[in-house]
């Protein structure tokens, strides 16, 4: 069992808000507050995960299906493009 935290939930929330609003890095804010920067970074990450909506939550089922199909098509086109680049390079160096 983990030992109890020496930081109150209020202190954690205030530190996270300072880190998010500040133009300083999480490391700089952590040092100013005399918190291990990795601890503060973990708090910020947890805060973002809890307060941001999941990606794709605002899309309907049809929109998600269309997005998935378009992403598949993009992958295909990128593979075709890579093949054509290789073919062009091959024929460009052949002196015939």
PDB file of C-alpha atoms in Angstrom:
ATOM      1  CA  UNK A   1       0.000   0.000   0.000  1.00  0.00           C
ATOM      2  CA  UNK A   2       1.325   3.423  -0.948  1.00  0.00           C
ATOM      3  CA  UNK A   3       2.068   5.899   1.817  1.00  0.00           C
ATOM      4  CA  UNK A   4      -0.315   8.838   2.163  1.00  0.00           C
ATOM      5  CA  UNK A   5       0.532  11.866   0.058  1.00  0.00           C
ATOM      6  CA  UNK A   6       2.125  14.867   1.707  1.00  0.00           C
ATOM      7  CA  UNK A   7       0.297  17.163  -0.735  1.00  0.00           C
ATOM      8  CA  UNK A   8      -3.346  18.092  -0.260  1.00  0.00           C
ATOM      9  CA  UNK A   9      -5.740  17.796  -3.212  1.00  0.00           C
ATOM     10  CA  UNK A  10      -6.172  21.591  -3.142  1.00  0.00           C
ATOM     11  CA  UNK A  11      -2.416  22.113  -3.407  1.00  0.00           C
ATOM     12  CA  UNK A  12      -2.210  19.635  -6.281  1.00  0.00           C
ATOM     13  CA  UNK A  13      -5.013  21.354  -8.196  1.00  0.00           C
ATOM     14  CA  UNK A  14      -3.480  24.793  -7.664  1.00  0.00           C
ATOM     15  CA  UNK A  15      -0.062  23.555  -8.814  1.00  0.00           C
ATOM     16  CA  UNK A  16      -1.608  22.040 -11.937  1.00  0.00           C
ATOM     17  CA  UNK A  17      -3.455  25.277 -12.715  1.00  0.00           C
ATOM     18  CA  UNK A  18      -0.248  27.292 -12.291  1.00  0.00           C
ATOM     19  CA  UNK A  19       1.615  24.893 -14.595  1.00  0.00           C
ATOM     20  CA  UNK A  20      -1.128  25.058 -17.240  1.00  0.00           C
ATOM     21  CA  UNK A  21      -1.517  28.846 -17.165  1.00  0.00           C
ATOM     22  CA  UNK A  22       2.166  29.686 -16.899  1.00  0.00           C
ATOM     23  CA  UNK A  23       4.424  30.241 -19.879  1.00  0.00           C
ATOM     24  CA  UNK A  24       7.127  28.408 -17.962  1.00  0.00           C
ATOM     25  CA  UNK A  25       7.892  24.734 -18.343  1.00  0.00           C
ATOM     26  CA  UNK A  26       6.526  22.181 -15.907  1.00  0.00           C
ATOM     27  CA  UNK A  27      10.077  21.703 -14.652  1.00  0.00           C
ATOM     28  CA  UNK A  28      10.469  25.409 -13.858  1.00  0.00           C
ATOM     29  CA  UNK A  29       7.093  25.585 -12.110  1.00  0.00           C
ATOM     30  CA  UNK A  30       7.890  22.434 -10.136  1.00  0.00           C
ATOM     31  CA  UNK A  31      11.191  23.876  -8.952  1.00  0.00           C
ATOM     32  CA  UNK A  32       9.536  27.156  -7.952  1.00  0.00           C
ATOM     33  CA  UNK A  33       6.914  25.272  -5.926  1.00  0.00           C
ATOM     34  CA  UNK A  34       9.573  22.924  -4.543  1.00  0.00           C
ATOM     35  CA  UNK A  35       7.894  19.874  -6.063  1.00  0.00           C
ATOM     36  CA  UNK A  36       9.665  17.172  -7.998  1.00  0.00           C
ATOM     37  CA  UNK A  37       9.029  18.171 -11.646  1.00  0.00           C
ATOM     38  CA  UNK A  38       8.094  14.600 -12.564  1.00  0.00           C
ATOM     39  CA  UNK A  39       5.460  14.573  -9.821  1.00  0.00           C
ATOM     40  CA  UNK A  40       3.947  17.783 -11.168  1.00  0.00           C
ATOM     41  CA  UNK A  41       4.134  16.452 -14.717  1.00  0.00           C
ATOM     42  CA  UNK A  42       2.165  13.382 -13.615  1.00  0.00           C
ATOM     43  CA  UNK A  43      -0.475  15.575 -11.962  1.00  0.00           C
ATOM     44  CA  UNK A  44      -0.804  17.673 -15.122  1.00  0.00           C
ATOM     45  CA  UNK A  45      -1.103  14.570 -17.307  1.00  0.00           C
ATOM     46  CA  UNK A  46      -3.762  13.076 -15.033  1.00  0.00           C
ATOM     47  CA  UNK A  47      -5.661  16.380 -14.999  1.00  0.00           C
ATOM     48  CA  UNK A  48      -5.652  16.564 -18.806  1.00  0.00           C
ATOM     49  CA  UNK A  49      -6.850  12.967 -19.139  1.00  0.00           C
ATOM     50  CA  UNK A  50      -9.720  13.550 -16.728  1.00  0.00           C
ATOM     51  CA  UNK A  51     -10.850  16.890 -18.149  1.00  0.00           C
ATOM     52  CA  UNK A  52     -10.501  16.485 -21.916  1.00  0.00           C
ATOM     53  CA  UNK A  53     -13.241  14.733 -23.874  1.00  0.00           C
ATOM     54  CA  UNK A  54     -12.162  11.587 -25.687  1.00  0.00           C
ATOM     55  CA  UNK A  55     -11.236  12.027 -29.329  1.00  0.00           C
ATOM     56  CA  UNK A  56     -14.107  11.342 -31.660  1.00  0.00           C
ATOM     57  CA  UNK A  57     -16.757  11.731 -28.962  1.00  0.00           C
ATOM     58  CA  UNK A  58     -18.553  14.417 -30.959  1.00  0.00           C
ATOM     59  CA  UNK A  59     -18.741  12.373 -34.184  1.00  0.00           C
ATOM     60  CA  UNK A  60     -21.794  10.360 -35.188  1.00  0.00           C
ATOM     61  CA  UNK A  61     -21.509   6.710 -36.176  1.00  0.00           C
ATOM     62  CA  UNK A  62     -21.696   7.593 -39.882  1.00  0.00           C
ATOM     63  CA  UNK A  63     -19.018  10.256 -39.504  1.00  0.00           C
ATOM     64  CA  UNK A  64     -16.704   7.840 -37.690  1.00  0.00           C
ATOM     65  CA  UNK A  65     -17.178   5.231 -40.419  1.00  0.00           C
ATOM     66  CA  UNK A  66     -16.450   7.837 -43.108  1.00  0.00           C
ATOM     67  CA  UNK A  67     -13.376   9.041 -41.208  1.00  0.00           C
ATOM     68  CA  UNK A  68     -12.078   5.486 -40.911  1.00  0.00           C
ATOM     69  CA  UNK A  69     -12.626   4.910 -44.643  1.00  0.00           C
ATOM     70  CA  UNK A  70     -10.859   8.164 -45.548  1.00  0.00           C
ATOM     71  CA  UNK A  71      -7.894   7.312 -43.302  1.00  0.00           C
ATOM     72  CA  UNK A  72      -7.639   3.900 -45.030  1.00  0.00           C
ATOM     73  CA  UNK A  73      -7.732   5.581 -48.432  1.00  0.00           C
ATOM     74  CA  UNK A  74      -5.028   8.052 -47.387  1.00  0.00           C
ATOM     75  CA  UNK A  75      -2.765   5.150 -46.380  1.00  0.00           C
ATOM     76  CA  UNK A  76      -3.329   3.527 -49.775  1.00  0.00           C
ATOM     77  CA  UNK A  77      -2.566   6.736 -51.665  1.00  0.00           C
ATOM     78  CA  UNK A  78       0.576   7.321 -49.585  1.00  0.00           C
ATOM     79  CA  UNK A  79       1.791   3.799 -50.402  1.00  0.00           C
ATOM     80  CA  UNK A  80       1.098   4.355 -54.105  1.00  0.00           C
ATOM     81  CA  UNK A  81       2.905   7.686 -53.968  1.00  0.00           C
ATOM     82  CA  UNK A  82       5.948   6.106 -52.299  1.00  0.00           C
ATOM     83  CA  UNK A  83       6.028   3.413 -55.007  1.00  0.00           C
ATOM     84  CA  UNK A  84       5.839   6.004 -57.780  1.00  0.00           C
ATOM     85  CA  UNK A  85       8.674   8.000 -56.213  1.00  0.00           C
ATOM     86  CA  UNK A  86      10.857   4.900 -56.136  1.00  0.00           C
ATOM     87  CA  UNK A  87       9.977   4.069 -59.737  1.00  0.00           C
ATOM     88  CA  UNK A  88      10.730   7.623 -60.861  1.00  0.00           C
ATOM     89  CA  UNK A  89      14.100   7.526 -59.091  1.00  0.00           C
ATOM     90  CA  UNK A  90      14.902   4.174 -60.698  1.00  0.00           C
ATOM     91  CA  UNK A  91      14.113   5.369 -64.222  1.00  0.00           C
ATOM     92  CA  UNK A  92      15.832   8.705 -63.683  1.00  0.00           C
ATOM     93  CA  UNK A  93      19.187   7.044 -62.986  1.00  0.00           C
ATOM     94  CA  UNK A  94      18.896   4.506 -65.847  1.00  0.00           C
ATOM     95  CA  UNK A  95      20.685   6.105 -68.877  1.00  0.00           C
ATOM     96  CA  UNK A  96      18.721   4.170 -71.517  1.00  0.00           C
TER      97      UNK A  96
END
